[in-house]
mmCIF file of C-alpha atoms and ligand atoms in Angstrom:
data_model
loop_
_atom_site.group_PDB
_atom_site.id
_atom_site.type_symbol
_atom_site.label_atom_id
_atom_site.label_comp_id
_atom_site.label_asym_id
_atom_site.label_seq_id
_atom_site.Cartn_x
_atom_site.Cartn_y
_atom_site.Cartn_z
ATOM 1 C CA UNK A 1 -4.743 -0.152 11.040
ATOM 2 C CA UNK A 2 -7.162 1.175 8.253
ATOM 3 C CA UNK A 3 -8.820 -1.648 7.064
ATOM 4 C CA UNK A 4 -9.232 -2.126 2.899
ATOM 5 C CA UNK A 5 -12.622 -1.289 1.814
ATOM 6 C CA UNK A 6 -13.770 -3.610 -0.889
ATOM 7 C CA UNK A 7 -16.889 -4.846 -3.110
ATOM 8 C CA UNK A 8 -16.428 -8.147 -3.739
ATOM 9 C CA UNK A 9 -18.196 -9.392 -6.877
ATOM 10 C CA UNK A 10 -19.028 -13.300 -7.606
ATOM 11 C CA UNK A 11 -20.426 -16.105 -9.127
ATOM 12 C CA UNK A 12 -20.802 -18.625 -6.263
ATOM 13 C CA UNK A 13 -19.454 -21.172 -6.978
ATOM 14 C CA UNK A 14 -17.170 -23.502 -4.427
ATOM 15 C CA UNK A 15 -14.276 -21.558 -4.880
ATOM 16 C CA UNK A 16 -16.122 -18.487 -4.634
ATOM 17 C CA UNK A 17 -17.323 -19.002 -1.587
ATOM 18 C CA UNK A 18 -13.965 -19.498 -0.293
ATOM 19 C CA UNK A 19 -13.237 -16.328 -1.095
ATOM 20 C CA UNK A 20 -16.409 -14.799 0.649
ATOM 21 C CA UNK A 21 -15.092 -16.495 3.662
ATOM 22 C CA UNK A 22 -11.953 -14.999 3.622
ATOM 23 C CA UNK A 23 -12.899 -11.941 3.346
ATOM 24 C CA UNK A 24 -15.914 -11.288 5.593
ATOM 25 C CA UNK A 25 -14.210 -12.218 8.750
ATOM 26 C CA UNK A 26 -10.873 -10.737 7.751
ATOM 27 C CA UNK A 27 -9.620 -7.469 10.391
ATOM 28 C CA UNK A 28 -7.329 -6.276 7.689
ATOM 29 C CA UNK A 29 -11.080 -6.094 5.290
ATOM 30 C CA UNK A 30 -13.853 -4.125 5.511
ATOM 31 C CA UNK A 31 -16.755 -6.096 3.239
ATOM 32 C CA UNK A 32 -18.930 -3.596 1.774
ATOM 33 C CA UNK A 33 -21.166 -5.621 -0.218
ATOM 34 C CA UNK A 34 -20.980 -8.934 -2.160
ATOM 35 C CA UNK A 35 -22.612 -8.393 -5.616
ATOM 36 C CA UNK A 36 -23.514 -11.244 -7.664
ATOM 37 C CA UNK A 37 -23.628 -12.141 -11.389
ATOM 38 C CA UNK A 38 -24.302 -15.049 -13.761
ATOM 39 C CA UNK A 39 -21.304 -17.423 -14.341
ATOM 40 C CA UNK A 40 -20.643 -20.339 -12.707
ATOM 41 C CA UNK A 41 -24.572 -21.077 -12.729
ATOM 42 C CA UNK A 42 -27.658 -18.960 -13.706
ATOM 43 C CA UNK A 43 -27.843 -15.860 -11.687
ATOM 44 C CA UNK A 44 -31.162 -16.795 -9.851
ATOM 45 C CA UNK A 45 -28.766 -19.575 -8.458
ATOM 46 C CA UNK A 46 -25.242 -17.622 -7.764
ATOM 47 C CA UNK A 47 -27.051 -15.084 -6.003
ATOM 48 C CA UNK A 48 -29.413 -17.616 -4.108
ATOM 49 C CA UNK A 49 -25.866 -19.673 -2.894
ATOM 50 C CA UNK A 50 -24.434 -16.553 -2.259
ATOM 51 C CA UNK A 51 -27.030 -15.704 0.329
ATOM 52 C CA UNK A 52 -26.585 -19.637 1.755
ATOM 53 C CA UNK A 53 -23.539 -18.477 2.345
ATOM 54 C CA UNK A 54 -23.307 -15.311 4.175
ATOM 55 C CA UNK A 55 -26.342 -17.161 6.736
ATOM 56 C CA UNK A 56 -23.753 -20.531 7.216
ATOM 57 C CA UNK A 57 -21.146 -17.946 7.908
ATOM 58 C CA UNK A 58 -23.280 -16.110 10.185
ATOM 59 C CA UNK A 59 -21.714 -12.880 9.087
ATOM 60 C CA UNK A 60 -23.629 -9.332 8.302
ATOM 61 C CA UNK A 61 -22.879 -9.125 4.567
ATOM 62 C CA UNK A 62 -26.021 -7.417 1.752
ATOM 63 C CA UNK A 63 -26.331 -9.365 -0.893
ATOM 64 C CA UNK A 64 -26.794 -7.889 -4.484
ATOM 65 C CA UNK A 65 -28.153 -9.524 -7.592
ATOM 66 C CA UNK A 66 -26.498 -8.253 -10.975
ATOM 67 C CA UNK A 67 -26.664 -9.091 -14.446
ATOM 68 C CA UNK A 68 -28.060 -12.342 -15.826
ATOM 69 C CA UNK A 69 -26.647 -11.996 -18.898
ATOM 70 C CA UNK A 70 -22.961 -11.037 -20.739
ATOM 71 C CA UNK A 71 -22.617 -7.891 -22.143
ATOM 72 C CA UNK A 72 -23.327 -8.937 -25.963
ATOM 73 C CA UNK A 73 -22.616 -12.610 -25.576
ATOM 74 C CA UNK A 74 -25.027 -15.615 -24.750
ATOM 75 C CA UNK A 75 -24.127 -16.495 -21.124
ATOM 76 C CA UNK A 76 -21.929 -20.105 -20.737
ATOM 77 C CA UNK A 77 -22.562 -21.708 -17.289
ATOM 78 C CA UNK A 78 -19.951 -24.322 -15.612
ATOM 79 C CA UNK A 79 -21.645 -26.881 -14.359
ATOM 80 C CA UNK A 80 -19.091 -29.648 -14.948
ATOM 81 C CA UNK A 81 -17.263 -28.539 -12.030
ATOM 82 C CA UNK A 82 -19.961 -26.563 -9.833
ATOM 83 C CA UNK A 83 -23.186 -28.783 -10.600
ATOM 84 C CA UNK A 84 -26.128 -28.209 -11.026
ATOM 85 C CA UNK A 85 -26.847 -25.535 -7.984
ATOM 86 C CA UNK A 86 -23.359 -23.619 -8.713
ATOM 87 C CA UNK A 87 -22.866 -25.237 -5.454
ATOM 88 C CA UNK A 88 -23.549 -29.010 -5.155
ATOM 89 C CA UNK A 89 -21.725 -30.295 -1.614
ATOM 90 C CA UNK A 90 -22.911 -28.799 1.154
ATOM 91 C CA UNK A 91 -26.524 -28.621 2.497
ATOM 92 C CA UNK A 92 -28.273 -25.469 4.082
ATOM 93 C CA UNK A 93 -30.698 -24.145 6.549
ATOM 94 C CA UNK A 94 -33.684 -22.975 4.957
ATOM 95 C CA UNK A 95 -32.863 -19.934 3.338
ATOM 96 C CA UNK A 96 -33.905 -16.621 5.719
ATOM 97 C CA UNK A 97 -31.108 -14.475 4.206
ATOM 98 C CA UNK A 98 -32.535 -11.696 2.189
ATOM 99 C CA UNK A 99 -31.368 -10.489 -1.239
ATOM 100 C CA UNK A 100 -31.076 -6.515 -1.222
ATOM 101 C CA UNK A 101 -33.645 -4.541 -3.826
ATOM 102 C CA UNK A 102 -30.830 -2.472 -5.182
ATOM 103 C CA UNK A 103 -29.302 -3.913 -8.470
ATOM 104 C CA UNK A 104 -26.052 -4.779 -7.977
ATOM 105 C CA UNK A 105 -24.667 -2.597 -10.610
ATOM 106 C CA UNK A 106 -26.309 0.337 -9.139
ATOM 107 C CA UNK A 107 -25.204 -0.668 -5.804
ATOM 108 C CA UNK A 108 -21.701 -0.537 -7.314
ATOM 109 C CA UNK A 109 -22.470 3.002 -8.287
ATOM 110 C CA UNK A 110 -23.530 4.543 -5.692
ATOM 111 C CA UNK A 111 -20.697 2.840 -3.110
ATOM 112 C CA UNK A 112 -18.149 4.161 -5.722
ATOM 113 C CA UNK A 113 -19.500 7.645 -5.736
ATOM 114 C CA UNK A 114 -19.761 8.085 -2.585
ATOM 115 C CA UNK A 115 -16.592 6.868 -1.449
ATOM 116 C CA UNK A 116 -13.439 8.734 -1.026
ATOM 117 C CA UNK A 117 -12.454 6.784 -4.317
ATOM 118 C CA UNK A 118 -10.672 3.747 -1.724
ATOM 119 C CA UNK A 119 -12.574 0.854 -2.684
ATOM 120 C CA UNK A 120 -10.944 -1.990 -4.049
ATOM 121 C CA UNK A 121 -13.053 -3.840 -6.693
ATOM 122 C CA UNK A 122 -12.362 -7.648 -6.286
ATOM 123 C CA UNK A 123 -14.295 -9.793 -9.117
ATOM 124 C CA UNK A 124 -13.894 -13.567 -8.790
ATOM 125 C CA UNK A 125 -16.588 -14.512 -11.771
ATOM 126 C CA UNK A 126 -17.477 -12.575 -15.276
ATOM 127 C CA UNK A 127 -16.525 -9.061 -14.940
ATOM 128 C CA UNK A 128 -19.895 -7.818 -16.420
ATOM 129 C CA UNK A 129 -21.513 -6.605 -12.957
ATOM 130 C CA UNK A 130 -18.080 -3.833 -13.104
ATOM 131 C CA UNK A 131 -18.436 -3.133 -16.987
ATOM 132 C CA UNK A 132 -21.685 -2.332 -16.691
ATOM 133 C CA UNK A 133 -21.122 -0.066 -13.684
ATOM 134 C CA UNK A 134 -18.360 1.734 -15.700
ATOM 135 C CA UNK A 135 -20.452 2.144 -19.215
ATOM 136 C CA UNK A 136 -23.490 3.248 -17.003
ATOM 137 C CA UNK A 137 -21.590 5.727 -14.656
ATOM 138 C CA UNK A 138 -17.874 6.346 -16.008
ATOM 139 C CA UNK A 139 -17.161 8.839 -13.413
ATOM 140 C CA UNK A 140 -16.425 5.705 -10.966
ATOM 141 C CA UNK A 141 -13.741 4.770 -12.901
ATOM 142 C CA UNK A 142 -11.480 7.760 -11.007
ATOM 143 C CA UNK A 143 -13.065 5.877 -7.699
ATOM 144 C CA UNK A 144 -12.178 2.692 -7.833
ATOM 145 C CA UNK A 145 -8.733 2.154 -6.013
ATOM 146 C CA UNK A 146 -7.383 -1.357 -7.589
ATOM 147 C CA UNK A 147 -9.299 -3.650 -9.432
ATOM 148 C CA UNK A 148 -7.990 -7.497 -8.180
ATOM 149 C CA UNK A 149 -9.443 -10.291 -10.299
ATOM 150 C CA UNK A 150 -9.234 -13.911 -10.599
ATOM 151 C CA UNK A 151 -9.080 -14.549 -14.017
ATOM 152 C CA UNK A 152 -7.320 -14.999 -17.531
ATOM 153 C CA UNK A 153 -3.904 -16.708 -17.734
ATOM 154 C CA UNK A 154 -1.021 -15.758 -19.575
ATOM 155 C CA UNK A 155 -0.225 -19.525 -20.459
ATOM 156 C CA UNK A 156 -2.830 -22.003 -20.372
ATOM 157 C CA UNK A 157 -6.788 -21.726 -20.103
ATOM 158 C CA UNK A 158 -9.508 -23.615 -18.687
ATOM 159 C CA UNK A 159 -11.899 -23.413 -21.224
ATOM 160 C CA UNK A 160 -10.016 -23.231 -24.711
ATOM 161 C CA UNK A 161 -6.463 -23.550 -24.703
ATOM 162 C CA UNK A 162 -6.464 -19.743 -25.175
ATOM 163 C CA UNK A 163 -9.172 -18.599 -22.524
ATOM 164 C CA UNK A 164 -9.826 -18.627 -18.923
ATOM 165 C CA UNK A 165 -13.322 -19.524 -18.129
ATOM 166 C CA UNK A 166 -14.212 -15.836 -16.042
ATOM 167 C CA UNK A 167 -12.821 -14.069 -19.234
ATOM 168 C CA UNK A 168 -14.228 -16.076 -22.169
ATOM 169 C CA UNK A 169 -17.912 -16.046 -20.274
ATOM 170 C CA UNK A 170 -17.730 -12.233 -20.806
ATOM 171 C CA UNK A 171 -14.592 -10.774 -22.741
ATOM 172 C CA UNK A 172 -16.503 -8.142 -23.743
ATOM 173 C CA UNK A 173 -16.757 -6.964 -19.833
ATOM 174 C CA UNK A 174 -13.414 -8.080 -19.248
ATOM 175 C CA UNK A 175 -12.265 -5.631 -22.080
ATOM 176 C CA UNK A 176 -13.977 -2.563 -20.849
ATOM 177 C CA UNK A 177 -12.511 -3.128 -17.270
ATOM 178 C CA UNK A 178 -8.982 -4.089 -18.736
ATOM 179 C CA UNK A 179 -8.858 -0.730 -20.676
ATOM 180 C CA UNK A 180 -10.221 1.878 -18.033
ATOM 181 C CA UNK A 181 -7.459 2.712 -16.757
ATOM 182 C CA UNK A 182 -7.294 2.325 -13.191
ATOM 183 C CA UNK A 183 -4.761 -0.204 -11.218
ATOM 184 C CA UNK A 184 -5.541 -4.058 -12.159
ATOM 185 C CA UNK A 185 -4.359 -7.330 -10.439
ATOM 186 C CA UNK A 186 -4.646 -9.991 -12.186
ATOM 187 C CA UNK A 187 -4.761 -13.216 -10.788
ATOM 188 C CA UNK A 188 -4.676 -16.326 -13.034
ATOM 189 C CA UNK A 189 -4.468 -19.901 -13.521
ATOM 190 C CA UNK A 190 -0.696 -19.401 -13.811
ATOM 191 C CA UNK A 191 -0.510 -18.955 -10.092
ATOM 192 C CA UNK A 192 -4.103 -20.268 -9.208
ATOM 193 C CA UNK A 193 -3.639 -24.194 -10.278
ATOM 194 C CA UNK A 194 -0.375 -24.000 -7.977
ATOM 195 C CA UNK A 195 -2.547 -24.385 -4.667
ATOM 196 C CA UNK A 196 -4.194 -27.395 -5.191
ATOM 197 C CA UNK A 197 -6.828 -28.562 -2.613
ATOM 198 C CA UNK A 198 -5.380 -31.689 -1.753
ATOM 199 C CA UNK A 199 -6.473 -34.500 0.555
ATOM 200 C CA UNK A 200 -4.031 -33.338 3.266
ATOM 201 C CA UNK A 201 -5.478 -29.553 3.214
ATOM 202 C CA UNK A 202 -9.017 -31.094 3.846
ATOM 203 C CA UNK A 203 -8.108 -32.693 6.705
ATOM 204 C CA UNK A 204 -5.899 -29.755 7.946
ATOM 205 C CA UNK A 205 -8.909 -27.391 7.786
ATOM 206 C CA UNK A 206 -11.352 -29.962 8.635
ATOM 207 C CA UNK A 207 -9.467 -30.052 12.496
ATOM 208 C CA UNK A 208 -10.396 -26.178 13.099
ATOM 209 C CA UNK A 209 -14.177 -27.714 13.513
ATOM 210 C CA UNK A 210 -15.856 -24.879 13.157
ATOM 211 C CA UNK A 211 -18.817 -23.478 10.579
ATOM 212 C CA UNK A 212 -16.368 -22.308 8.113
ATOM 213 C CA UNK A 213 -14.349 -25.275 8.506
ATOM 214 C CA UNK A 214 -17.482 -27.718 8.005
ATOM 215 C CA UNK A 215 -18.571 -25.725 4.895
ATOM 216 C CA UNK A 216 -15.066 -25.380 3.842
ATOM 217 C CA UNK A 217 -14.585 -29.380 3.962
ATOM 218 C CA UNK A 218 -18.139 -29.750 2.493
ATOM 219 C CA UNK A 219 -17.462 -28.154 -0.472
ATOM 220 C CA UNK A 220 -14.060 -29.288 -1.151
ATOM 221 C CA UNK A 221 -15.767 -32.770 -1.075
ATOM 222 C CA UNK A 222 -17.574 -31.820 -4.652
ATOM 223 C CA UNK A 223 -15.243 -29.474 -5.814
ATOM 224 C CA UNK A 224 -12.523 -31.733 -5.608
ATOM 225 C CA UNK A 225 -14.245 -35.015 -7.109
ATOM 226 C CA UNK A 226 -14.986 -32.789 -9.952
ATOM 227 C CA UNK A 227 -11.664 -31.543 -10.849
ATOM 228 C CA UNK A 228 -10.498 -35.193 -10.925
ATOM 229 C CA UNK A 229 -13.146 -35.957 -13.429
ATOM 230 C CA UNK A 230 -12.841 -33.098 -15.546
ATOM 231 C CA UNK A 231 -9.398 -32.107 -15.146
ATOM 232 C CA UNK A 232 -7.825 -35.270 -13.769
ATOM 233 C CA UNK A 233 -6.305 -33.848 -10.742
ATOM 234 C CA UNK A 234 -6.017 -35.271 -6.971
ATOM 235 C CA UNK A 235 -6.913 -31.547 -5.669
ATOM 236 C CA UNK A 236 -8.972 -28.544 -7.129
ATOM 237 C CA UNK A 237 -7.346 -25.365 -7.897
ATOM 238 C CA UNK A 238 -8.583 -22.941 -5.323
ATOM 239 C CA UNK A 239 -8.719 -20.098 -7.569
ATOM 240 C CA UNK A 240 -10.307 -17.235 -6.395
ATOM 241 C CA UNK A 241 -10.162 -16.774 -2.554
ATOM 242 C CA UNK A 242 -6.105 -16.071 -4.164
ATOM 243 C CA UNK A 243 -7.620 -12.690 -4.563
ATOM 244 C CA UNK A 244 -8.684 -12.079 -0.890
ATOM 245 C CA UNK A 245 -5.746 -13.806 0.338
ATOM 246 C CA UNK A 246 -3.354 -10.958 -1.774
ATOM 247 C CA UNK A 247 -5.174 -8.384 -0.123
ATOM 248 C CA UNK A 248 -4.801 -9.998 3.388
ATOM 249 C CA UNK A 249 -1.008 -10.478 2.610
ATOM 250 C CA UNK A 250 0.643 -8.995 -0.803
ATOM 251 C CA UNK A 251 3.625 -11.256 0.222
ATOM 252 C CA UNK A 252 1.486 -14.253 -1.242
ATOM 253 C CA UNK A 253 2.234 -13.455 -4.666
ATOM 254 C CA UNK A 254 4.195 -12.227 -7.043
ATOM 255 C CA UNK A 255 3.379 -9.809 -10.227
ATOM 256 C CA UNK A 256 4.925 -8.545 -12.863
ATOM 257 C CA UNK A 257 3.472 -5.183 -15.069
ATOM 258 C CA UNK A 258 2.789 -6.672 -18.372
ATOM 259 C CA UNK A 259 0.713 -4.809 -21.349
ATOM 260 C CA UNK A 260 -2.132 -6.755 -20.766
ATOM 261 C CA UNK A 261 -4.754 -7.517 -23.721
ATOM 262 C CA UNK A 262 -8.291 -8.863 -23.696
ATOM 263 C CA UNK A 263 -8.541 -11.001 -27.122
ATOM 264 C CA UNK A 264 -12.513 -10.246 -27.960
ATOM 265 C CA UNK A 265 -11.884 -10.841 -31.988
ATOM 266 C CA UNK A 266 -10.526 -13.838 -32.818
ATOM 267 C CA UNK A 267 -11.979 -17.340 -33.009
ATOM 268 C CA UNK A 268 -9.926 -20.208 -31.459
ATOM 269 C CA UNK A 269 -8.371 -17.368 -29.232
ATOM 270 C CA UNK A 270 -11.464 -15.804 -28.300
ATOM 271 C CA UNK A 271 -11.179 -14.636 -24.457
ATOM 272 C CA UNK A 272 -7.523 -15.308 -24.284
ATOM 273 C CA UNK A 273 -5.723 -12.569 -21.864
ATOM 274 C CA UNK A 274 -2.805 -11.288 -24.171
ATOM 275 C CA UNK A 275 -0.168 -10.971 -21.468
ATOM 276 C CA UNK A 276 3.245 -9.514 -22.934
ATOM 277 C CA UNK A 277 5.427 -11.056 -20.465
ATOM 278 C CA UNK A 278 8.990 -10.754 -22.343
ATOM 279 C CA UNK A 279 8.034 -7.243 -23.420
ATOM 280 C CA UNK A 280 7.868 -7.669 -27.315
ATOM 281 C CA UNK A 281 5.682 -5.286 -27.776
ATOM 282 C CA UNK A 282 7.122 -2.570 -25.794
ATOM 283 C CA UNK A 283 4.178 -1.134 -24.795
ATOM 284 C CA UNK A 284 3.413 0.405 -21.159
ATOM 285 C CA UNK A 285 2.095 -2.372 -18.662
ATOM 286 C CA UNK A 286 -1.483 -2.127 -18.133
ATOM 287 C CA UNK A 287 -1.718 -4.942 -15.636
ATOM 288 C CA UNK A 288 -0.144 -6.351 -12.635
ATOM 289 C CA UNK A 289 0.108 -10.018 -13.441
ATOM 290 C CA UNK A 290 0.399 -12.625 -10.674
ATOM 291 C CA UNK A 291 3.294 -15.073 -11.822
ATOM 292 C CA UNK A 292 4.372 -16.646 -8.618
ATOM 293 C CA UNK A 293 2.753 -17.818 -5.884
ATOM 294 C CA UNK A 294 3.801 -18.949 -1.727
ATOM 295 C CA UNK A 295 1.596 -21.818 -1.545
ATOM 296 C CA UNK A 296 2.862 -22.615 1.709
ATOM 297 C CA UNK A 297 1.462 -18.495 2.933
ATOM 298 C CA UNK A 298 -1.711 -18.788 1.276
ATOM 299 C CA UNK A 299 -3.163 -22.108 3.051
ATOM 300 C CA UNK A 300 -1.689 -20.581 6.302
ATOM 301 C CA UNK A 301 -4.455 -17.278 5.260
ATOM 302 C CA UNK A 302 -6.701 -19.977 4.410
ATOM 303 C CA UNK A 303 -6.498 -21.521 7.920
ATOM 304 C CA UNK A 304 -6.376 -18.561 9.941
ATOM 305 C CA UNK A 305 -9.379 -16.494 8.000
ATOM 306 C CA UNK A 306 -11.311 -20.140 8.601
ATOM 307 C CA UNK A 307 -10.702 -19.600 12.179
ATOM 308 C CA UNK A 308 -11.787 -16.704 12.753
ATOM 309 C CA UNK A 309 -15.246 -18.504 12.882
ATOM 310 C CA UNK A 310 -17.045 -20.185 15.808
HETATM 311 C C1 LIG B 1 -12.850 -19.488 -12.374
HETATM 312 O O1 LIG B 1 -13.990 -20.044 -13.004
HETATM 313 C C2 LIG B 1 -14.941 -20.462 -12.062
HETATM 314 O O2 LIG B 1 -15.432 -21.717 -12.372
HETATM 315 C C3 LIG B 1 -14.265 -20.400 -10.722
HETATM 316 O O3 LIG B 1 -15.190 -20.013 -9.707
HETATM 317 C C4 LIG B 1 -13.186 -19.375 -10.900
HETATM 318 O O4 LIG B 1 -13.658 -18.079 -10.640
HETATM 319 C C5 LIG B 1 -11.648 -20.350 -12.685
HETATM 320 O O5 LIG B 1 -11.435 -20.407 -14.063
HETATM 321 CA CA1 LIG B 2 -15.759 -17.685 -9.531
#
């Protein structure tokens, strides 16, 4: 089996991290680089947690710092849900895990162009890190296999009632990427807020008792006290390892081609992702929108990729 090659671009982040665990241990995934930008935190502390968490993991991952700032917009951190560190919860080794020289967005370049053009771009924070790739070096757009991404909603969003917070912290990025062309999977609240972290799912992953498991449970213990204060919910939305667990198992979700819109003009609807879902417009579709989910499936990824630790 040919495993799926994939750059998997962050802003750890609890949920995040998740996703990093899924992904680095997974046979069907071959982990080419985790790239990190400002979003959840300050980029000095994404990148920093994402490096805490490739040496917890114990797995063989580089680590790439990106952009610090949005496109053309001031940066918007979320540290309601994330804290402080972009990663409140757990505590870590001192930090031996080394952040690569290479900028992340050149890193993305050069993987891209060298590749056969069968890397799947997976973005689980801003999309800047991507845009930035593309506007610097457009001849990766013909590379880039599928772009997954956890974002946008074609309902309700997190931050506004119009806007996701991954798309509103850079819609400007989110544009560029939504309009190049290439294959695009959305993954949004619509789906994401179905798999909430309850109780139960702690304990269920806290039995594997293992490293993931540990930092899994760790960080659900923040993650989840925050949603309840912000949001008012028992469990946290495990947003993004969705992403990783669609490329593990397509079955997970469901999409539907929509003409897909990133709004980057108006004011209350700033960073909302138009999603034409009846087909008013009758436009082509220029995204794959997730608009079911098997919750069931995706905690029984999230259990198996957490035991694939020791
Ligand atoms: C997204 O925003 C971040 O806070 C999460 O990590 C996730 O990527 C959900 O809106
Ligand atoms: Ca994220």
């Amino acid at each position: 089996m040919e495993k799926i090659k994939m750059i998997l671009d962050c802003d750890p982040g609890h949920d995040d991290a998740v996703a990093i665990m899924l992904a680095a241990k997974s046979p069907k995934i071959d982990l080419l680089g985790i790239t990190v930008v400002t979003g959840n935190q300050t980029l000095e502390k994404t990148e920093r947690n994402a490096r805490n968490i490739v040496q917890c993991l114990e797995v063989d991952v580089p680590v790439y710092a990106g952009c610090g700032q949005p496109m053309i917009r001031q940066k918007m951190v979320a540290g309601d849900i994330h804290g402080e560190s972009g990663l409140d919860g757990p505590v870590f080794e001192p930090l031996t895990k080394e952040l690569e020289k290479e900028h992340a967005v050149n890193f993305i370049i050069r993987t891209l162009m060298e590749s056969d053009g069968d890397i799947t771009m997976v973005t689980t924070g801003p999309m800047t890190n991507l845009a930035m790739a593309i506007r610097m070096e457009p001849k990766i757009v013909e590379k880039i296999k599928e772009i997954v991404l956890m974002g946008g909603s074609y309902t309700n969003g997190n931050v506004t009632p119009a806007a996701e917070f991954n798309i509103i912290a850079d819609a400007d990025a989110a544009y560029v990427c939504f309009t190049c062309g290439r294959p695009i999977t959305m993954v949004g609240l619509d789906v994401t807020r179905k798999v909430l972290c309850y109780p139960e799912i702690v304990a269920r992953m806290d039995k594997i008792g293992n490293r993931a498991s540990k930092l899994f449970v760790d960080l659900m213990g923040h993650f989840c006290k925050a949603q309840k204060e912000v949001f008012g919910w028992e469990g946290g939305p495990l947003h993004d390892p969705v992403t990783v667990a669609y490329l593990i198992d397509p079955t997970v979700i469901t999409t539907k081609p929509m003409h897909t819109t990133i709004d980057i003009r108006s004011t209350e609807s700033y960073g909302r992702t138009n999603c034409d879902f009846f087909g008013y417009q009758q436009l082509p579709p220029t995204a794959n929108v997730a608009v079911e989910i098997d919750a069931a499936k995706f905690w029984d990824i999230v259990e198996e990729g957490l035991k694939l630790y020791n």
